[in-house]
Amino acid sequence: MSGAQPIPQGDYVAATRHGGLIHTAGMTPRKDGRMIMTGPIRAGEIESFEAAVTLACANALAAAEAKLEPGETLAAILTMTVYVAAEEGFAEHSKVADIASAHLRRRLGSRGQCSRAAVGVASLPGRAPVEIQIVAAV
């Protein structure tokens, strides 16, 4: 397990499970309900957001793992969507998503390698710099 469960910031649950699939809500870089860093992410500053991206990904993974029954493991992360709050003209969304992909591979090995989308947005809840959602197979 990844650790503490993310605290929903509204009227939703952190993850849902249907059969062997788990879908997480979008997770931001919150620790104990508090945003550790705000955006937007600017060109040339991606490295300074590495901890925030890693925490958002860890929160998504923790939400997915919380839906496992005793003795179960995640068979694979199927897909990940990385929403990047970025300044106008920003074009390095995939580099931000690479940080999350690396975290999944560190934690799960080849089971963490997945398809993904990296999407630039004008803003995210709580002024988050990044929001990550995953779909996993049990």
XYZ file of N, CA and C in Angstrom:
414
model
N 0.830 -1.190 0.000
C 0.000 0.000 0.000
C 0.873 1.251 0.000
N 0.334 2.331 -0.580
C 1.098 3.564 -0.713
C 1.101 4.413 0.536
N 0.181 4.186 1.474
C 0.172 4.993 2.678
C -1.197 5.578 2.941
N -1.206 6.778 3.521
C -2.445 7.426 3.928
C -3.380 7.640 2.749
N -4.664 7.472 3.042
C -5.678 7.667 2.016
C -5.874 9.145 1.715
N -6.020 9.500 0.437
C -6.330 10.883 0.083
C -7.710 11.263 0.638
N -7.857 12.501 1.044
C -9.106 13.000 1.597
C -9.887 13.701 0.488
N -11.075 13.184 0.118
C -11.868 13.861 -0.917
C -12.153 15.311 -0.528
N -12.101 16.196 -1.506
C -12.315 17.620 -1.281
C -13.713 18.060 -1.709
N -14.613 17.101 -1.918
C -15.975 17.417 -2.337
C -16.857 16.195 -2.197
N -17.947 16.186 -2.937
C -18.950 15.129 -2.862
C -18.612 14.004 -3.842
N -17.588 13.231 -3.515
C -17.148 12.111 -4.342
C -16.335 11.153 -3.489
N -16.009 10.003 -4.050
C -15.140 9.048 -3.371
C -13.800 9.029 -4.088
N -12.773 8.598 -3.384
C -11.421 8.602 -3.939
C -11.256 7.597 -5.077
N -11.991 6.482 -5.011
C -11.898 5.465 -6.064
C -13.149 4.606 -6.031
N -13.468 4.038 -7.184
C -14.559 3.076 -7.280
C -14.028 1.811 -7.947
N -14.647 0.703 -7.551
C -14.260 -0.577 -8.128
C -15.489 -1.255 -8.706
N -15.323 -1.804 -9.896
C -16.362 -2.614 -10.520
C -15.668 -3.860 -11.056
N -15.944 -4.989 -10.437
C -15.265 -6.218 -10.842
C -13.776 -6.084 -10.637
N -13.032 -6.308 -11.701
C -11.578 -6.249 -11.628
C -10.985 -4.922 -12.050
N -11.823 -3.880 -12.165
C -11.326 -2.553 -12.555
C -11.500 -1.553 -11.430
N -10.498 -0.716 -11.246
C -10.555 0.364 -10.262
C -10.294 1.672 -10.997
N -11.203 2.633 -10.793
C -11.059 3.982 -11.355
C -10.870 4.949 -10.190
N -9.837 5.773 -10.256
C -9.652 6.763 -9.194
C -10.224 8.103 -9.630
N -10.529 8.904 -8.643
C -10.834 10.312 -8.895
C -9.524 10.997 -9.266
N -9.610 12.192 -9.769
C -8.401 12.968 -10.016
C -7.765 13.351 -8.698
N -6.490 13.062 -8.549
C -5.777 13.325 -7.297
C -4.767 14.453 -7.487
N -4.776 15.357 -6.550
C -3.860 16.484 -6.562
C -2.762 16.250 -5.516
N -1.747 17.094 -5.486
C -0.659 16.896 -4.525
C -1.019 17.409 -3.133
N -1.935 16.687 -2.493
C -2.344 17.022 -1.129
C -1.785 15.982 -0.164
N -1.325 16.480 0.958
C -0.874 15.613 2.052
C -1.689 16.006 3.271
N -2.367 15.025 3.860
C -3.249 15.280 5.000
C -4.273 16.365 4.662
N -4.752 16.354 3.419
C -5.777 17.299 2.985
C -5.272 18.674 2.587
N -3.968 18.901 2.674
C -3.404 20.224 2.356
C -2.540 20.162 1.106
N -2.758 21.119 0.206
C -1.979 21.218 -1.025
C -0.534 21.564 -0.673
N 0.433 20.771 -1.181
C 1.838 21.040 -0.844
C 2.465 22.067 -1.779
N 1.830 22.309 -2.938
C 2.389 23.235 -3.914
C 1.260 23.670 -4.841
N 1.316 24.893 -5.337
C 0.301 25.356 -6.274
C 0.938 25.681 -7.624
N 0.084 25.809 -8.628
C 0.532 26.068 -9.992
C 0.284 27.503 -10.377
N 0.488 27.821 -11.617
C 0.723 26.912 -12.732
C 2.194 26.514 -12.877
N 2.398 25.466 -13.680
C 3.750 25.033 -14.016
C 4.211 25.852 -15.214
N 5.402 26.391 -15.107
C 5.959 27.229 -16.177
C 7.124 26.518 -16.856
N 7.377 26.889 -18.092
C 8.506 26.336 -18.836
C 9.789 26.555 -18.034
N 10.622 25.531 -17.993
C 11.885 25.628 -17.280
C 11.780 25.374 -15.784
N 10.567 25.132 -15.270
C 10.381 24.915 -13.831
C 9.872 23.513 -13.507
N 9.855 22.617 -14.471
C 9.256 21.294 -14.264
C 9.912 20.565 -13.099
N 11.217 20.606 -13.002
C 11.928 19.878 -11.950
C 11.496 20.329 -10.568
N 11.157 21.595 -10.399
C 10.763 22.082 -9.081
C 9.383 21.563 -8.669
N 8.641 20.974 -9.596
C 7.325 20.409 -9.312
C 7.366 18.886 -9.181
N 8.555 18.294 -9.211
C 8.665 16.831 -9.168
C 7.998 16.235 -7.931
N 8.204 16.832 -6.757
C 7.585 16.300 -5.538
C 6.064 16.374 -5.612
N 5.531 17.443 -6.185
C 4.077 17.598 -6.303
C 3.492 16.563 -7.246
N 4.132 16.349 -8.381
C 3.644 15.358 -9.347
C 3.715 13.959 -8.738
N 4.819 13.662 -8.070
C 4.978 12.349 -7.443
C 3.919 12.131 -6.370
N 3.624 13.139 -5.561
C 2.612 13.001 -4.518
C 1.220 12.799 -5.124
N 0.885 13.540 -6.164
C -0.423 13.353 -6.816
C -0.552 11.929 -7.339
N 0.503 11.406 -7.942
C 0.493 10.038 -8.452
C 0.405 9.034 -7.299
N 1.148 9.266 -6.229
C 1.102 8.387 -5.063
C -0.295 8.380 -4.447
N -0.950 9.530 -4.431
C -2.317 9.600 -3.914
C -3.273 8.774 -4.770
N -3.124 8.843 -6.087
C -3.977 8.046 -6.973
C -3.724 6.557 -6.749
N -2.471 6.187 -6.621
C -2.130 4.787 -6.387
C -2.671 4.308 -5.037
N -2.576 5.141 -4.008
C -3.102 4.786 -2.685
C -4.616 4.601 -2.731
N -5.299 5.461 -3.478
C -6.752 5.340 -3.605
C -7.120 4.030 -4.297
N -6.375 3.666 -5.329
C -6.631 2.398 -6.032
C -6.350 1.214 -5.123
N -5.225 1.231 -4.431
C -4.856 0.113 -3.565
C -5.833 -0.068 -2.408
N -6.480 1.001 -1.993
C -7.450 0.900 -0.899
C -8.673 0.081 -1.300
N -8.885 -0.123 -2.584
C -10.028 -0.904 -3.068
C -9.699 -2.388 -3.199
N -8.474 -2.770 -2.889
C -8.082 -4.178 -2.968
C -8.578 -4.951 -1.758
N -8.954 -6.181 -1.989
C -9.316 -7.095 -0.901
C -8.025 -7.724 -0.365
N -8.056 -8.254 0.867
C -6.853 -8.900 1.400
C -6.325 -9.974 0.441
N -5.029 -9.945 0.197
C -4.390 -10.913 -0.689
C -4.360 -10.501 -2.151
N -5.091 -9.452 -2.520
C -5.090 -8.999 -3.917
C -3.973 -7.995 -4.147
N -3.567 -7.886 -5.408
C -2.612 -6.862 -5.820
C -3.122 -6.222 -7.104
N -2.563 -5.097 -7.439
C -2.868 -4.486 -8.731
C -2.113 -5.261 -9.799
N -2.848 -5.796 -10.766
C -2.222 -6.541 -11.853
C -1.528 -5.592 -12.819
N -2.143 -4.424 -13.026
C -1.580 -3.455 -13.970
C -2.279 -2.122 -13.827
N -1.540 -1.060 -14.091
C -2.151 0.245 -14.310
C -2.457 0.266 -15.805
N -3.710 0.457 -16.145
C -4.109 0.402 -17.557
C -3.923 1.730 -18.263
N -4.295 2.799 -17.579
C -4.173 4.121 -18.190
C -4.059 5.182 -17.109
N -3.439 6.281 -17.467
C -3.287 7.408 -16.552
C -3.551 8.689 -17.333
N -4.287 9.602 -16.706
C -4.483 10.932 -17.282
C -3.831 11.931 -16.342
N -2.960 12.764 -16.900
C -2.234 13.772 -16.128
C -2.685 15.143 -16.628
N -3.389 15.859 -15.766
C -3.832 17.216 -16.084
C -2.801 18.175 -15.525
N -2.305 19.063 -16.373
C -1.237 19.986 -15.992
C -1.769 21.413 -16.047
N -1.785 22.090 -14.911
C -2.107 23.517 -14.888
C -0.856 24.236 -15.368
N -0.939 24.794 -16.551
C 0.264 25.343 -17.182
C 0.026 26.755 -17.682
N 1.112 27.493 -17.720
C 1.026 28.842 -18.259
C 0.727 28.775 -19.759
N 0.192 29.836 -20.285
C -0.105 29.901 -21.710
C 1.173 29.669 -22.517
N 1.075 28.843 -23.539
C 2.217 28.538 -24.387
C 3.072 27.385 -23.901
N 2.789 26.832 -22.738
C 3.542 25.704 -22.198
C 3.386 24.509 -23.141
N 4.471 23.807 -23.413
C 4.413 22.696 -24.367
C 5.110 21.430 -23.867
N 5.381 21.345 -22.568
C 6.138 20.210 -22.036
C 5.292 19.327 -21.122
N 4.018 19.182 -21.452
C 3.103 18.386 -20.645
C 3.597 16.948 -20.484
N 4.143 16.379 -21.561
C 4.595 14.988 -21.485
C 5.771 14.834 -20.519
N 6.586 15.861 -20.348
C 7.688 15.781 -19.381
C 7.152 15.750 -17.956
N 6.068 16.467 -17.702
C 5.426 16.413 -16.390
C 4.875 15.003 -16.164
N 4.190 14.464 -17.174
C 3.624 13.113 -17.065
C 4.717 12.062 -16.904
N 5.898 12.296 -17.473
C 7.012 11.350 -17.313
C 7.374 11.160 -15.836
N 7.235 12.209 -15.029
C 7.534 12.101 -13.597
C 6.575 11.104 -12.953
N 5.287 11.194 -13.301
C 4.292 10.265 -12.756
C 4.534 8.851 -13.269
N 4.848 8.717 -14.550
C 5.130 7.392 -15.110
C 6.309 6.737 -14.394
N 7.331 7.513 -14.107
C 8.506 6.981 -13.413
C 8.128 6.513 -12.009
N 7.259 7.252 -11.337
C 6.826 6.839 -9.994
C 6.097 5.502 -10.056
N 5.193 5.345 -11.010
C 4.459 4.079 -11.140
C 5.403 2.912 -11.416
N 6.394 3.119 -12.266
C 7.357 2.049 -12.556
C 8.215 1.727 -11.342
N 8.607 2.754 -10.584
C 9.383 2.506 -9.352
C 8.574 1.666 -8.374
N 7.320 1.978 -8.235
C 6.456 1.278 -7.267
C 6.015 -0.095 -7.745
N 5.698 -0.230 -9.048
C 5.061 -1.448 -9.533
C 5.845 -2.194 -10.601
N 6.996 -1.704 -10.967
C 7.750 -2.348 -12.042
C 6.973 -2.269 -13.348
N 7.040 -3.320 -14.132
C 6.382 -3.305 -15.442
C 4.858 -3.198 -15.331
N 4.283 -3.571 -14.184
C 2.831 -3.429 -13.990
C 2.410 -1.965 -13.943
N 3.362 -1.071 -13.716
C 3.066 0.358 -13.656
C 3.196 1.083 -14.973
N 3.731 0.418 -15.980
C 3.871 1.059 -17.285
C 2.525 1.010 -17.994
N 2.027 2.180 -18.418
C 0.667 2.247 -18.949
C 0.560 3.258 -20.084
N -0.579 3.203 -20.762
C -0.883 4.265 -21.711
C -1.281 5.487 -20.895
N -1.195 6.664 -21.493
C -1.527 7.869 -20.735
C -1.876 9.012 -21.663
N -2.480 10.013 -21.055
C -2.725 11.277 -21.732
C -2.188 12.376 -20.829
N -1.567 13.372 -21.418
C -1.097 14.550 -20.689
C -1.862 15.741 -21.266
N -2.641 16.407 -20.430
C -3.571 17.434 -20.885
C -3.278 18.749 -20.176
N -3.096 19.796 -20.931
C -2.894 21.120 -20.357
C -4.219 21.799 -20.089
N -4.343 22.412 -18.908
C -5.558 23.115 -18.523
C -5.195 24.478 -17.934
N -6.175 25.385 -17.930
C -5.940 26.730 -17.407
C -5.848 26.742 -15.886
N -6.622 25.878 -15.221
C -6.579 25.821 -13.761
C -7.092 24.474 -13.290
N -6.774 24.161 -12.029
C -7.221 22.926 -11.384
C -7.736 23.269 -9.992
N -8.517 22.372 -9.375
C -9.053 22.635 -8.042
C -7.965 22.996 -7.034
N -8.240 23.989 -6.216
C -7.293 24.387 -5.175
C -6.002 24.979 -5.705
N -6.013 25.380 -6.985
C -4.813 25.901 -7.656
C -3.712 24.844 -7.760
N -4.114 23.575 -7.783
C -3.142 22.488 -7.918
C -2.349 22.643 -9.211
N -1.074 22.265 -9.196
C -0.289 22.309 -10.420
C -0.560 21.112 -11.323
N -1.055 20.018 -10.716
C -1.269 18.781 -11.462
C -2.389 17.986 -10.800
N -3.114 17.219 -11.607
C -4.136 16.302 -11.110
C -3.991 15.006 -11.905
N -3.989 13.878 -11.201
C -3.728 12.584 -11.847
C -4.856 11.611 -11.546
N -5.319 10.932 -12.586
C -6.365 9.929 -12.472
C -5.855 8.662 -13.124
N -6.085 7.509 -12.476
C -5.650 6.244 -13.061
C -6.804 5.231 -13.114
N -6.644 4.286 -14.016
C -7.510 3.113 -14.103
C -6.594 1.913 -13.951
N -6.950 1.033 -13.020
C -6.107 -0.127 -12.714
C -6.901 -1.417 -12.826
N -6.199 -2.498 -13.136
C -6.781 -3.832 -13.150
C -6.294 -4.579 -11.929
N -7.200 -5.372 -11.333
C -6.863 -6.177 -10.153
C -6.394 -7.532 -10.625
